[in-house]
Amino acid sequence: MKAEMASPAFAPVYAALVAVVNTKFPEIGLLLLHRVVGRWKRAYRSNDKPVCLALVKFMAHLINQGVAHELLALELLVLMLENPSDDGVEVAVDFCKDVGAYLQDVAPAGLHSVFERFRAILHEGSIDRRCQYIIEGLFAIRKAGFDKSGHPQVQAALDLVESEDQVTHEVSLDDAVDPQ
């Protein structure tokens, strides 16, 4: 977790490593997931944008790798877009870019409702002009296709775990978690 926080660009690599370890030791994958979610909740409450960005990138790739269930992604997006702030919307857009291809495959109705919320935020005009452009960029990425826009579900070189070997954990933001 510390290495991922220091270099979020390697989040896909760390998530692939966790996915491999998770096939043999699911308790470790679950523990890591609880810690990441707990840390994200603390960072989100304290408005620590750099930490939130790093953690949502890691969670997105954990979801893409099948370590975490897609409901976690939808919960995160709904929470961040419930009372939109400039930072929350920016974090939600980055998260949606990373997890969008996966959600398009497994939960298209959920992704559609998230994009409807983004559209409503645009029409409200309550956020900064820069954030509005970021949302419009996300709509362009969705229209072109996440894979074609440079946001694939899982990079081919990091697709290390067969789908039948994956152990997916259903962790919720509402879970009372003991990070141990």
PDB file of N, CA and C in Angstrom, residues 1 4 10-33 58-59 61-68 158-162 165-169:
ATOM      1  N   MET A   1       0.822  -1.185   0.000  1.00  0.00           N
ATOM      2  CA  MET A   1       0.000   0.000   0.000  1.00  0.00           C
ATOM      3  C   MET A   1       0.872   1.257   0.000  1.00  0.00           C
ATOM      4  N   GLU A   4       2.304   1.813  -3.472  1.00  0.00           N
ATOM      5  CA  GLU A   4       1.290   2.308  -4.401  1.00  0.00           C
ATOM      6  C   GLU A   4       1.026   3.785  -4.149  1.00  0.00           C
ATOM      7  N   PHE A  10       1.946   3.026 -10.935  1.00  0.00           N
ATOM      8  CA  PHE A  10       2.147   1.575 -10.945  1.00  0.00           C
ATOM      9  C   PHE A  10       0.967   0.816 -10.334  1.00  0.00           C
ATOM     10  N   ALA A  11      -0.149   1.489 -10.109  1.00  0.00           N
ATOM     11  CA  ALA A  11      -1.327   0.842  -9.518  1.00  0.00           C
ATOM     12  C   ALA A  11      -1.772  -0.392 -10.296  1.00  0.00           C
ATOM     13  N   PRO A  12      -1.762  -0.369 -11.633  1.00  0.00           N
ATOM     14  CA  PRO A  12      -2.159  -1.601 -12.341  1.00  0.00           C
ATOM     15  C   PRO A  12      -1.242  -2.784 -12.052  1.00  0.00           C
ATOM     16  N   VAL A  13       0.037  -2.514 -11.873  1.00  0.00           N
ATOM     17  CA  VAL A  13       1.003  -3.584 -11.582  1.00  0.00           C
ATOM     18  C   VAL A  13       0.769  -4.137 -10.180  1.00  0.00           C
ATOM     19  N   TYR A  14       0.584  -3.236  -9.207  1.00  0.00           N
ATOM     20  CA  TYR A  14       0.341  -3.685  -7.841  1.00  0.00           C
ATOM     21  C   TYR A  14      -0.977  -4.457  -7.739  1.00  0.00           C
ATOM     22  N   ALA A  15      -1.990  -4.002  -8.468  1.00  0.00           N
ATOM     23  CA  ALA A  15      -3.279  -4.696  -8.443  1.00  0.00           C
ATOM     24  C   ALA A  15      -3.152  -6.088  -9.058  1.00  0.00           C
ATOM     25  N   ALA A  16      -2.352  -6.222 -10.120  1.00  0.00           N
ATOM     26  CA  ALA A  16      -2.134  -7.542 -10.722  1.00  0.00           C
ATOM     27  C   ALA A  16      -1.421  -8.462  -9.739  1.00  0.00           C
ATOM     28  N   LEU A  17      -0.459  -7.917  -9.010  1.00  0.00           N
ATOM     29  CA  LEU A  17       0.251  -8.697  -7.995  1.00  0.00           C
ATOM     30  C   LEU A  17      -0.702  -9.144  -6.894  1.00  0.00           C
ATOM     31  N   VAL A  18      -1.556  -8.233  -6.443  1.00  0.00           N
ATOM     32  CA  VAL A  18      -2.531  -8.578  -5.404  1.00  0.00           C
ATOM     33  C   VAL A  18      -3.493  -9.640  -5.925  1.00  0.00           C
ATOM     34  N   ALA A  19      -3.884  -9.547  -7.190  1.00  0.00           N
ATOM     35  CA  ALA A  19      -4.798 -10.534  -7.767  1.00  0.00           C
ATOM     36  C   ALA A  19      -4.175 -11.927  -7.769  1.00  0.00           C
ATOM     37  N   VAL A  20      -2.888 -12.005  -8.058  1.00  0.00           N
ATOM     38  CA  VAL A  20      -2.200 -13.296  -8.046  1.00  0.00           C
ATOM     39  C   VAL A  20      -2.134 -13.848  -6.623  1.00  0.00           C
ATOM     40  N   VAL A  21      -1.742 -13.009  -5.669  1.00  0.00           N
ATOM     41  CA  VAL A  21      -1.662 -13.442  -4.273  1.00  0.00           C
ATOM     42  C   VAL A  21      -3.053 -13.820  -3.758  1.00  0.00           C
ATOM     43  N   ASN A  22      -4.063 -13.072  -4.195  1.00  0.00           N
ATOM     44  CA  ASN A  22      -5.443 -13.292  -3.736  1.00  0.00           C
ATOM     45  C   ASN A  22      -5.968 -14.669  -4.152  1.00  0.00           C
ATOM     46  N   THR A  23      -5.468 -15.233  -5.241  1.00  0.00           N
ATOM     47  CA  THR A  23      -5.943 -16.557  -5.659  1.00  0.00           C
ATOM     48  C   THR A  23      -5.522 -17.633  -4.673  1.00  0.00           C
ATOM     49  N   LYS A  24      -4.352 -17.472  -4.068  1.00  0.00           N
ATOM     50  CA  LYS A  24      -3.843 -18.470  -3.120  1.00  0.00           C
ATOM     51  C   LYS A  24      -4.153 -18.126  -1.668  1.00  0.00           C
ATOM     52  N   PHE A  25      -4.175 -16.845  -1.357  1.00  0.00           N
ATOM     53  CA  PHE A  25      -4.415 -16.384   0.018  1.00  0.00           C
ATOM     54  C   PHE A  25      -5.494 -15.293   0.012  1.00  0.00           C
ATOM     55  N   PRO A  26      -6.765 -15.678  -0.110  1.00  0.00           N
ATOM     56  CA  PRO A  26      -7.830 -14.672  -0.188  1.00  0.00           C
ATOM     57  C   PRO A  26      -7.924 -13.775   1.047  1.00  0.00           C
ATOM     58  N   GLU A  27      -7.460 -14.260   2.202  1.00  0.00           N
ATOM     59  CA  GLU A  27      -7.504 -13.434   3.412  1.00  0.00           C
ATOM     60  C   GLU A  27      -6.639 -12.191   3.255  1.00  0.00           C
ATOM     61  N   ILE A  28      -5.520 -12.338   2.555  1.00  0.00           N
ATOM     62  CA  ILE A  28      -4.621 -11.198   2.350  1.00  0.00           C
ATOM     63  C   ILE A  28      -5.276 -10.177   1.432  1.00  0.00           C
ATOM     64  N   GLY A  29      -5.918 -10.658   0.371  1.00  0.00           N
ATOM     65  CA  GLY A  29      -6.628  -9.752  -0.528  1.00  0.00           C
ATOM     66  C   GLY A  29      -7.735  -9.006   0.181  1.00  0.00           C
ATOM     67  N   LEU A  30      -8.479  -9.707   1.029  1.00  0.00           N
ATOM     68  CA  LEU A  30      -9.566  -9.081   1.775  1.00  0.00           C
ATOM     69  C   LEU A  30      -9.035  -8.051   2.775  1.00  0.00           C
ATOM     70  N   LEU A  31      -7.971  -8.399   3.464  1.00  0.00           N
ATOM     71  CA  LEU A  31      -7.364  -7.475   4.423  1.00  0.00           C
ATOM     72  C   LEU A  31      -6.878  -6.209   3.723  1.00  0.00           C
ATOM     73  N   LEU A  32      -6.198  -6.372   2.598  1.00  0.00           N
ATOM     74  CA  LEU A  32      -5.715  -5.211   1.852  1.00  0.00           C
ATOM     75  C   LEU A  32      -6.884  -4.348   1.384  1.00  0.00           C
ATOM     76  N   LEU A  33      -7.915  -4.991   0.913  1.00  0.00           N
ATOM     77  CA  LEU A  33      -9.085  -4.257   0.437  1.00  0.00           C
ATOM     78  C   LEU A  33      -9.735  -3.461   1.573  1.00  0.00           C
ATOM     79  N   PHE A  58      -5.967   2.748  -7.291  1.00  0.00           N
ATOM     80  CA  PHE A  58      -5.652   1.385  -6.854  1.00  0.00           C
ATOM     81  C   PHE A  58      -6.931   0.552  -6.744  1.00  0.00           C
ATOM     82  N   MET A  59      -7.984   1.135  -6.147  1.00  0.00           N
ATOM     83  CA  MET A  59      -9.246   0.390  -6.023  1.00  0.00           C
ATOM     84  C   MET A  59      -9.833   0.071  -7.397  1.00  0.00           C
ATOM     85  N   HIS A  61      -8.246  -0.536 -10.136  1.00  0.00           N
ATOM     86  CA  HIS A  61      -7.515  -1.658 -10.733  1.00  0.00           C
ATOM     87  C   HIS A  61      -7.743  -2.956  -9.959  1.00  0.00           C
ATOM     88  N   LEU A  62      -7.994  -2.861  -8.665  1.00  0.00           N
ATOM     89  CA  LEU A  62      -8.377  -4.062  -7.911  1.00  0.00           C
ATOM     90  C   LEU A  62      -9.739  -4.582  -8.380  1.00  0.00           C
ATOM     91  N   ILE A  63     -10.632  -3.672  -8.685  1.00  0.00           N
ATOM     92  CA  ILE A  63     -11.939  -4.064  -9.213  1.00  0.00           C
ATOM     93  C   ILE A  63     -11.771  -4.663 -10.606  1.00  0.00           C
ATOM     94  N   ASN A  64     -10.960  -4.030 -11.444  1.00  0.00           N
ATOM     95  CA  ASN A  64     -10.718  -4.547 -12.791  1.00  0.00           C
ATOM     96  C   ASN A  64     -10.104  -5.941 -12.760  1.00  0.00           C
ATOM     97  N   GLN A  65      -9.271  -6.210 -11.774  1.00  0.00           N
ATOM     98  CA  GLN A  65      -8.606  -7.509 -11.663  1.00  0.00           C
ATOM     99  C   GLN A  65      -9.511  -8.566 -11.022  1.00  0.00           C
ATOM    100  N   GLY A  66     -10.660  -8.164 -10.518  1.00  0.00           N
ATOM    101  CA  GLY A  66     -11.586  -9.114  -9.923  1.00  0.00           C
ATOM    102  C   GLY A  66     -11.337  -9.384  -8.453  1.00  0.00           C
ATOM    103  N   VAL A  67     -10.526  -8.565  -7.804  1.00  0.00           N
ATOM    104  CA  VAL A  67     -10.278  -8.729  -6.366  1.00  0.00           C
ATOM    105  C   VAL A  67     -11.453  -8.156  -5.578  1.00  0.00           C
ATOM    106  N   ALA A  68     -11.993  -7.036  -6.052  1.00  0.00           N
ATOM    107  CA  ALA A  68     -13.139  -6.396  -5.400  1.00  0.00           C
ATOM    108  C   ALA A  68     -14.345  -6.449  -6.336  1.00  0.00           C
ATOM    109  N   LEU A 158      -0.795  -7.572 -17.968  1.00  0.00           N
ATOM    110  CA  LEU A 158      -1.114  -7.707 -16.542  1.00  0.00           C
ATOM    111  C   LEU A 158      -2.311  -8.608 -16.290  1.00  0.00           C
ATOM    112  N   ASP A 159      -2.815  -9.256 -17.322  1.00  0.00           N
ATOM    113  CA  ASP A 159      -3.933 -10.188 -17.168  1.00  0.00           C
ATOM    114  C   ASP A 159      -3.354 -11.545 -16.797  1.00  0.00           C
ATOM    115  N   LEU A 160      -3.021 -11.719 -15.516  1.00  0.00           N
ATOM    116  CA  LEU A 160      -2.272 -12.875 -15.046  1.00  0.00           C
ATOM    117  C   LEU A 160      -3.131 -13.971 -14.438  1.00  0.00           C
ATOM    118  N   VAL A 161      -4.360 -13.655 -14.051  1.00  0.00           N
ATOM    119  CA  VAL A 161      -5.204 -14.613 -13.330  1.00  0.00           C
ATOM    120  C   VAL A 161      -6.380 -15.013 -14.224  1.00  0.00           C
ATOM    121  N   GLU A 162      -6.582 -16.306 -14.337  1.00  0.00           N
ATOM    122  CA  GLU A 162      -7.728 -16.811 -15.090  1.00  0.00           C
ATOM    123  C   GLU A 162      -9.013 -16.470 -14.333  1.00  0.00           C
ATOM    124  N   ASP A 165     -10.123 -18.687 -11.508  1.00  0.00           N
ATOM    125  CA  ASP A 165      -9.282 -18.704 -10.312  1.00  0.00           C
ATOM    126  C   ASP A 165      -9.466 -17.464  -9.438  1.00  0.00           C
ATOM    127  N   GLN A 166     -10.154 -16.456  -9.958  1.00  0.00           N
ATOM    128  CA  GLN A 166     -10.317 -15.209  -9.214  1.00  0.00           C
ATOM    129  C   GLN A 166     -11.201 -15.409  -7.987  1.00  0.00           C
ATOM    130  N   VAL A 167     -10.816 -14.732  -6.916  1.00  0.00           N
ATOM    131  CA  VAL A 167     -11.628 -14.692  -5.701  1.00  0.00           C
ATOM    132  C   VAL A 167     -12.040 -13.233  -5.524  1.00  0.00           C
ATOM    133  N   THR A 168     -13.335 -12.972  -5.674  1.00  0.00           N
ATOM    134  CA  THR A 168     -13.848 -11.603  -5.602  1.00  0.00           C
ATOM    135  C   THR A 168     -14.460 -11.364  -4.231  1.00  0.00           C
ATOM    136  N   HIS A 169     -14.039 -10.270  -3.610  1.00  0.00           N
ATOM    137  CA  HIS A 169     -14.523  -9.916  -2.273  1.00  0.00           C
ATOM    138  C   HIS A 169     -15.583  -8.830  -2.396  1.00  0.00           C
TER     139      HIS A 169
END
